[in-house]
Tab-separated table of C-alpha atoms in Angstrom:
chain	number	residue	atom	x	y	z
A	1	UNK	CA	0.000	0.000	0.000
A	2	UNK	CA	2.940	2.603	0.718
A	3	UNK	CA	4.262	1.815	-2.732
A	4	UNK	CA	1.843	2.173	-4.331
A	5	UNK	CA	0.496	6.018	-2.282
A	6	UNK	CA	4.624	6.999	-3.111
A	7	UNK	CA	3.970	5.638	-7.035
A	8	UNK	CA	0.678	7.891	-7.106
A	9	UNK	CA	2.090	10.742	-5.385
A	10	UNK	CA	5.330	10.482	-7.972
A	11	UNK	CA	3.017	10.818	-10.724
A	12	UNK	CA	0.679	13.369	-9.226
A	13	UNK	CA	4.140	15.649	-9.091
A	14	UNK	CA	5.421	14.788	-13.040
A	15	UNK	CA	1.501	15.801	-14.156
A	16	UNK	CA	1.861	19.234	-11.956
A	17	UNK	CA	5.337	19.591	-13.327
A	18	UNK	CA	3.965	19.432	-16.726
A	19	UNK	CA	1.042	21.265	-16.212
A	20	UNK	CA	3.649	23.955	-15.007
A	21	UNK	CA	6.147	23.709	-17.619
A	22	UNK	CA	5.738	27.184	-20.508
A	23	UNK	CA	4.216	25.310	-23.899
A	24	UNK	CA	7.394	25.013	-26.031
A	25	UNK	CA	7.775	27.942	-28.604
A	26	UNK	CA	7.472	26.854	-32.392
A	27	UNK	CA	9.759	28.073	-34.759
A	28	UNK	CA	9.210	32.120	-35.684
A	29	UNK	CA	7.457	33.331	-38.182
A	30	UNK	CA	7.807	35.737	-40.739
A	31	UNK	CA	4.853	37.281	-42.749
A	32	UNK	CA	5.249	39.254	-45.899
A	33	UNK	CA	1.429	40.875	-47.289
A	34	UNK	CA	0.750	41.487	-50.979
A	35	UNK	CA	-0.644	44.843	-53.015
A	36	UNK	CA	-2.585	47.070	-51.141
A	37	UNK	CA	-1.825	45.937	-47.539
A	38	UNK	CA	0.017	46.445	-44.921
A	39	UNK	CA	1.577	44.471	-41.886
A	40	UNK	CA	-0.746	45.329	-39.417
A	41	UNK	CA	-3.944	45.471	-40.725
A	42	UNK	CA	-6.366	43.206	-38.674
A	43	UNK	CA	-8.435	42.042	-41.310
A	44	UNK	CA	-5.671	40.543	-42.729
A	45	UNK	CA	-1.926	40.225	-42.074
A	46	UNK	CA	-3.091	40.468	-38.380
A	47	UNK	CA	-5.751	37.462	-38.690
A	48	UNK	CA	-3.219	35.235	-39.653
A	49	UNK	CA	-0.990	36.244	-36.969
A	50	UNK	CA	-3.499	35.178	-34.576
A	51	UNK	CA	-4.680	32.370	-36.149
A	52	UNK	CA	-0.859	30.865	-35.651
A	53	UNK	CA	-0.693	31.924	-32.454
A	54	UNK	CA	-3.968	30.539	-31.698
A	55	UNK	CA	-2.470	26.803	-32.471
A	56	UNK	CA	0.868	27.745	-31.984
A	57	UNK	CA	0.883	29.628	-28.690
A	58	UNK	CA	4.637	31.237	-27.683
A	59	UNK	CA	5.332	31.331	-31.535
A	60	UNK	CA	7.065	34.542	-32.349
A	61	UNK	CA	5.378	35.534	-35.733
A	62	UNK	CA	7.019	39.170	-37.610
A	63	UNK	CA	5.107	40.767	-40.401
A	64	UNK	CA	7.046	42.806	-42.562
A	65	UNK	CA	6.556	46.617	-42.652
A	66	UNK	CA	8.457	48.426	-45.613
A	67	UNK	CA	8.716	52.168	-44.038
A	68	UNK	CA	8.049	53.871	-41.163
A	69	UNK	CA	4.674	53.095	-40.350
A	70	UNK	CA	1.673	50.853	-41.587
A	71	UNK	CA	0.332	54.082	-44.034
A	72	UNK	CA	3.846	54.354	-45.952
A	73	UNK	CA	4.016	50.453	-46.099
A	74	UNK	CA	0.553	50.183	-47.757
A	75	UNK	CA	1.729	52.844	-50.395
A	76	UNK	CA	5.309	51.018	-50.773
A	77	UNK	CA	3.656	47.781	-52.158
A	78	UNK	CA	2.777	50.134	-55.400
A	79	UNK	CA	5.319	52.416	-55.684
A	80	UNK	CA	9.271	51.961	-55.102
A	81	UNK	CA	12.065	50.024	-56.129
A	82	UNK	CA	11.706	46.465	-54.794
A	83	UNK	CA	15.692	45.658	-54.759
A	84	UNK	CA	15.673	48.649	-52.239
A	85	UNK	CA	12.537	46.736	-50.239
A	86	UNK	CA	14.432	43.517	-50.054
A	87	UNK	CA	17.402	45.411	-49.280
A	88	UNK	CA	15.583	47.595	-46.224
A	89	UNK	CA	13.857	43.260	-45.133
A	90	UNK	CA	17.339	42.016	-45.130
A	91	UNK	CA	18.759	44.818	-42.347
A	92	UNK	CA	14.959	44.411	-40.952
A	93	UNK	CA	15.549	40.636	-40.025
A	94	UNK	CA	18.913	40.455	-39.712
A	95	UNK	CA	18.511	43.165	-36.416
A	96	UNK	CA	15.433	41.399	-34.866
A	97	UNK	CA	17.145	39.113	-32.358
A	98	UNK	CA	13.992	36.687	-31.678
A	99	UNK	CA	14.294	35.298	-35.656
A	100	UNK	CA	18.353	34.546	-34.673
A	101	UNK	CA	18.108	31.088	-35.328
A	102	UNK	CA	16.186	30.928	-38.668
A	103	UNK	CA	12.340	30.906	-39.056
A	104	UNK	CA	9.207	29.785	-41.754
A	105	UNK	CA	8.117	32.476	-44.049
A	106	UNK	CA	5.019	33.213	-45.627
A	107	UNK	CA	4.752	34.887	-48.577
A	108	UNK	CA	0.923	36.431	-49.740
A	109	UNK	CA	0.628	37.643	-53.413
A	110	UNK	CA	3.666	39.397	-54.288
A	111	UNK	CA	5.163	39.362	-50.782
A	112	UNK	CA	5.555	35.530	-51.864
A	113	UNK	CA	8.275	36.352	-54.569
A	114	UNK	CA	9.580	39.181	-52.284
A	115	UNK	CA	10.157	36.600	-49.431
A	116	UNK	CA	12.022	34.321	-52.216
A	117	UNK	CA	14.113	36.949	-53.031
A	118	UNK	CA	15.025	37.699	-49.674
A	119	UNK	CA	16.022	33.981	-49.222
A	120	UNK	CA	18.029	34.222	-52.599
A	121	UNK	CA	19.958	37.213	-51.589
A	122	UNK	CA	20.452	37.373	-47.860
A	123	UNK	CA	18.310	34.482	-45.856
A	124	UNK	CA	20.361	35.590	-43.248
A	125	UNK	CA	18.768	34.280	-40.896
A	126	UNK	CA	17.681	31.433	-42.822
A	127	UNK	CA	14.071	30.481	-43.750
A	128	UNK	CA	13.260	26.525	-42.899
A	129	UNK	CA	10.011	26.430	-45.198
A	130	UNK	CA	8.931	29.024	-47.800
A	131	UNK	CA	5.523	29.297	-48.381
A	132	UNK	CA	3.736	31.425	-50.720
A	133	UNK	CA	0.248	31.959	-51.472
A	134	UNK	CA	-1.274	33.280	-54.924
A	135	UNK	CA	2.814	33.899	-55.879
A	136	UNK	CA	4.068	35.549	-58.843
A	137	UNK	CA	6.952	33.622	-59.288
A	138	UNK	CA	7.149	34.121	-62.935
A	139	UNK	CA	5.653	36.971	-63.328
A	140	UNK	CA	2.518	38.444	-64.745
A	141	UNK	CA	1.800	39.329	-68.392
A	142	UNK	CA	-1.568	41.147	-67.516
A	143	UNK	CA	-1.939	44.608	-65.533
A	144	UNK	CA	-3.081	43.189	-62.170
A	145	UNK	CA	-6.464	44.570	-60.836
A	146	UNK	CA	-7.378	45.828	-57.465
A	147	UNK	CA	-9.162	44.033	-55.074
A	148	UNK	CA	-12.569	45.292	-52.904
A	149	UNK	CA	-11.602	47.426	-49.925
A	150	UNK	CA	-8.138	48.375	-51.704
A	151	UNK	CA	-6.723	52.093	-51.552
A	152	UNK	CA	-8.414	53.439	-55.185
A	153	UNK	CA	-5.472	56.288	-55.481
A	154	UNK	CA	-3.018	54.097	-55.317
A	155	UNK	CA	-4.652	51.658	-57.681
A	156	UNK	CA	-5.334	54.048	-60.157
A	157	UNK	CA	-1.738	55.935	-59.940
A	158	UNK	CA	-0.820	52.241	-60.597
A	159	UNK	CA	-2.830	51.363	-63.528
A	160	UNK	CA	-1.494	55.168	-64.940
A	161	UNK	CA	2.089	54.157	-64.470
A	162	UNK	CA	1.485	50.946	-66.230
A	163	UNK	CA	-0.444	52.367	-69.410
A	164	UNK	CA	2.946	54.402	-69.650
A	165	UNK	CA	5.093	51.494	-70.317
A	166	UNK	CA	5.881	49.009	-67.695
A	167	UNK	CA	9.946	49.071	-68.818
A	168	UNK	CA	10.006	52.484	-69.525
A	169	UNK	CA	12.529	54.475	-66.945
A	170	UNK	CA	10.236	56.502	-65.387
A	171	UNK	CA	7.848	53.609	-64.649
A	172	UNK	CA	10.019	50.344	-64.683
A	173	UNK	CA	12.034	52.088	-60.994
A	174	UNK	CA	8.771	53.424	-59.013
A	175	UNK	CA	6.081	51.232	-60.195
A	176	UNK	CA	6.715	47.666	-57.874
A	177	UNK	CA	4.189	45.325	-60.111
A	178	UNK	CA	6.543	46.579	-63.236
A	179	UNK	CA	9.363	44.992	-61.637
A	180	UNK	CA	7.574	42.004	-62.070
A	181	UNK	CA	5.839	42.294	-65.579
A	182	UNK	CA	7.415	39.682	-67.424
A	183	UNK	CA	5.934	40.471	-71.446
A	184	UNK	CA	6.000	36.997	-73.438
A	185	UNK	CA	5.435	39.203	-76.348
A	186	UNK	CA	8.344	41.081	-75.997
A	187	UNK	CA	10.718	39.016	-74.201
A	188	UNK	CA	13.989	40.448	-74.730
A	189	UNK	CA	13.083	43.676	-73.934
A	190	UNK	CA	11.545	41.901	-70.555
A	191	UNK	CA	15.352	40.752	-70.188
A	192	UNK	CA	16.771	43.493	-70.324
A	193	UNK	CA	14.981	46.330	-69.197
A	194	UNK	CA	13.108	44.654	-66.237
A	195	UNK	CA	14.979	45.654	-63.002
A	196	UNK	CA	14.352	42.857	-60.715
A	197	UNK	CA	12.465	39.463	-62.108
A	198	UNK	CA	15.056	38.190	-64.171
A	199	UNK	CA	17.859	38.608	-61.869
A	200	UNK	CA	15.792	36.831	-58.999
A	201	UNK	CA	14.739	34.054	-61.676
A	202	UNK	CA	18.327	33.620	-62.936
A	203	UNK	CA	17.232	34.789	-66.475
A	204	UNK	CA	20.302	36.702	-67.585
A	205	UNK	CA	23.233	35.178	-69.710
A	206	UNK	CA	25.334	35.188	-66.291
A	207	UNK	CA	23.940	33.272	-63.642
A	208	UNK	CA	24.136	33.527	-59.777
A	209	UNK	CA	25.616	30.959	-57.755
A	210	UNK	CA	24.553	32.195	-54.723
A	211	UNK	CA	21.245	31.998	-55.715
A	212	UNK	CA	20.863	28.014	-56.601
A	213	UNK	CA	22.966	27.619	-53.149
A	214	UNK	CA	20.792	30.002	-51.059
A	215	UNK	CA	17.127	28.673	-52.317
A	216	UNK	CA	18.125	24.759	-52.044
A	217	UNK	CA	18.848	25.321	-48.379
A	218	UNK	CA	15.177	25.623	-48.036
A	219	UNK	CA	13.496	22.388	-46.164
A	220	UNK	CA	10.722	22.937	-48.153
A	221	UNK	CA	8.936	25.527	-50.831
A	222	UNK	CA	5.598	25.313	-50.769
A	223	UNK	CA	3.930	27.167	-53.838
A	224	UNK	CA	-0.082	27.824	-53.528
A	225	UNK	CA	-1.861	28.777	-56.505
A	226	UNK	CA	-5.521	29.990	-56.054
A	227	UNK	CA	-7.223	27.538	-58.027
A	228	UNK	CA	-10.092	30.742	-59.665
A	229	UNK	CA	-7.694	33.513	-59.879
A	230	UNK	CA	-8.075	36.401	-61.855
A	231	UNK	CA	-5.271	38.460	-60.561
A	232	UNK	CA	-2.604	36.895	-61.686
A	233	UNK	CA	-2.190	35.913	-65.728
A	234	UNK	CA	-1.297	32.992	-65.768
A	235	UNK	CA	-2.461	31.892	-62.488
A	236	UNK	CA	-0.053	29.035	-62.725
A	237	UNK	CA	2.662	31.405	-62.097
A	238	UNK	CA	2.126	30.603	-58.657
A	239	UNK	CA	3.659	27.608	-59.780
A	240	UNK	CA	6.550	28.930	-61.888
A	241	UNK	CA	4.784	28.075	-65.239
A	242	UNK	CA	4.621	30.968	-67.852
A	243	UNK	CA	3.363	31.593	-70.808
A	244	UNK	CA	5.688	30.944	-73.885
A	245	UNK	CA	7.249	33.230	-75.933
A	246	UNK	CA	5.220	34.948	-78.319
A	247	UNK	CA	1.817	33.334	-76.553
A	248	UNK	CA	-0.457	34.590	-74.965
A	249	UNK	CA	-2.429	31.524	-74.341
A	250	UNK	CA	0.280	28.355	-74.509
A	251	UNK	CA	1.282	27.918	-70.295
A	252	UNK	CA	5.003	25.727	-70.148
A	253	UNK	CA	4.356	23.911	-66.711
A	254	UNK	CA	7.905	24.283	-64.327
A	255	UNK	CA	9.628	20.990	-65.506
A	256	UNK	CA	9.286	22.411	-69.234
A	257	UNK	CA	11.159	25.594	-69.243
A	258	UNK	CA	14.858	26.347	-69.049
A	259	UNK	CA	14.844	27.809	-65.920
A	260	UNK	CA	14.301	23.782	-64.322
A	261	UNK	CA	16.127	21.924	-67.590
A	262	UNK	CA	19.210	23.759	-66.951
A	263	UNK	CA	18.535	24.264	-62.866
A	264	UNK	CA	19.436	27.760	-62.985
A	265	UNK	CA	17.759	28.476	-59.556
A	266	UNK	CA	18.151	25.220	-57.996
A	267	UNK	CA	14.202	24.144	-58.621
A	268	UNK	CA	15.226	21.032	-60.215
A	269	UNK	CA	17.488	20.099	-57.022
A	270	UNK	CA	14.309	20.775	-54.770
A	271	UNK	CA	11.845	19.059	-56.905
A	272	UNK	CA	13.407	15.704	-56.944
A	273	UNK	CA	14.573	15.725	-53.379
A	274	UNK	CA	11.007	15.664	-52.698
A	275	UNK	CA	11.367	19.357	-51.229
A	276	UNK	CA	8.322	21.438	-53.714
A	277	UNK	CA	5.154	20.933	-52.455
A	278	UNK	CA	2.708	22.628	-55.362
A	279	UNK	CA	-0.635	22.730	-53.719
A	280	UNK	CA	-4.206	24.536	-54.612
A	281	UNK	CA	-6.520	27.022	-52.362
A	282	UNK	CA	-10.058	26.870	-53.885
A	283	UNK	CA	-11.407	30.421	-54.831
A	284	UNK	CA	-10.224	33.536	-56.371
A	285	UNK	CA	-6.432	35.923	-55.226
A	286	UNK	CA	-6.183	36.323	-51.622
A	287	UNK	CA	-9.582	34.186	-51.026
A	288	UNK	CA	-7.998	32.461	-48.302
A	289	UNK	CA	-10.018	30.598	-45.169
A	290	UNK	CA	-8.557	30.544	-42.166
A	291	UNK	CA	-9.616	26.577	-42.027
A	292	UNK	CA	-7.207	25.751	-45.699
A	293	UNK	CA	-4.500	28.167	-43.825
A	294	UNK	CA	-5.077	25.906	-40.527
A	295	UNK	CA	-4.897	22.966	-41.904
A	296	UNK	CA	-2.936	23.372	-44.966
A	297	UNK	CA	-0.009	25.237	-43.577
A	298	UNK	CA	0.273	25.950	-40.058
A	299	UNK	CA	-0.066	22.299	-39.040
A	300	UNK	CA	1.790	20.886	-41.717
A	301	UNK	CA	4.706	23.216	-42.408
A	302	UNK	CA	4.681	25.935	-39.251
A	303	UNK	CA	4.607	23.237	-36.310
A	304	UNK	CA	8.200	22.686	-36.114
């Protein structure tokens, strides 16, 4: 009888102890919002922040802010120059001590290329799995449109810069969705006059090393396309496919083009180390339920 009071009493103390013990901290987080957002807006950007912390609880979870303050980041995801926003992200996560030991990023819209370039160029600290929803990995070869609720100044300013010319000089440095316009119709001038998707896709005659060595670091990549989207032409860009050259209607799926034949960004490497995930959200850009982002990518590729 003694024993067994001292076994009972032993195990009454490891379930307190437990009980008592702080829930382990996930890995961080880092968040990086598309057009016409901002970091902290609650509909959004801050939804998803609780939602992970929510399942996750103790997870540290960042969302990027380009600027000053939530107002000039919502008017920095139309107008700037994007190698200076990755630039600014770099210093921004380099400096905050809690992502010190690497973290999972999330990427929405354009913020999903953004985040790849960030791994690509700095991923110092480095990002475990990449994840980004409604991407533009390989650009878009349609003016994108705005979205309900979106700031209508800045959307028009955007579609007036655009009519311009998207490689012109005094649209291709200022206007952030020209750095990403990637014409199939006139591809060279795409390659040479775009300032920022080709060199983050490799495109140019001399490639970057760094580039394949940073991005095949990754655990995983994890590209979502919206399976109705209108936003972004192709949708499958989400997915690195693109439209051929000289089409406007002919999509080359990844494992077709170049860019995986040749590896020039280390895709290839990923893909058949069982490392790409491509997976589909049901609905149109952005249409995201906080049940798919539950189950499809906190518990799967945020709970470590």
């Amino acid at each position: 009888m003694a024993n067994a009071t001292a076994m009972i009493a032993v195990a009454m103390c490891v379930l307190l102890a437990m009980a008592a013990a702080p829930v382990a901290a996930t890995r961080p987080v880092v968040l990086w919002h598309g057009m016409g957002d901002s970091c902290c807006n609650p509909l959004s950007m801050g939804a998803i922040k609780r939602e992970i912390q929510k399942t996750l609880p103790n997870t540290y979870v960042h969302s990027v802010e380009v600027g000053d303050n939530p107002i000039n980041d919502e008017l920095h995801s139309f107008i700037g120059n994007v190698n200076s926003q990755i630039d600014e992200v770099c210093k921004q996560l380099q400096n905050d001590s809690n992502l010190a030991d690497g973290f999972n990023a999330v990427g929405f819209s354009q913020g999903g290329q953004f985040l790849r370039a960030y791994v690509q160029r700095c991923n110092n600290p480095p990002v475990h799995n990449l994840i980004t929803f409604g991407g533009q990995h390989m650009g878009v070869a349609a003016m994108p449109h705005c979205l309900p609720g979106m700031n209508k100044t800045l959307c028009d300013l955007m579609a007036q810069l655009l009519a311009m010319g998207a490689y012109s000089p005094l649209v291709r440095d200022v206007s952030v969705q020209a750095q990403y316009y990637r014409s199939s119709m006139d591809f060279q001038k795409y390659l040479s006059d775009n300032i920022f998707l080709p060199d983050i896709n490799n495109e140019k005659d001399e490639k970057n090393s760094t580039y394949v060595e940073n991005l095949t670091s990754l655990n995983k990549l994890v590209l979502i396309m919206f399976a109705n989207d209108t936003m972004v032409v192709p949708r499958e860009s989400s997915h690195f496919a693109a439209y051929a050259v000289g089409s406007l209607t002919e999509v080359v799926p990844l494992q077709e083009q170049q860019l995986y034949t040749e590896d020039w960004l280390g895709l290839k490497e990923l893909d058949t180390s069982g490392r790409i995930d491509m997976l589909e959200c049901p609905g149109d850009h952005m249409q995201i339920s906080m049940q798919y982002f539950h189950d499809e990518v906190i518990l799967p590729y945020l709970n470590n």
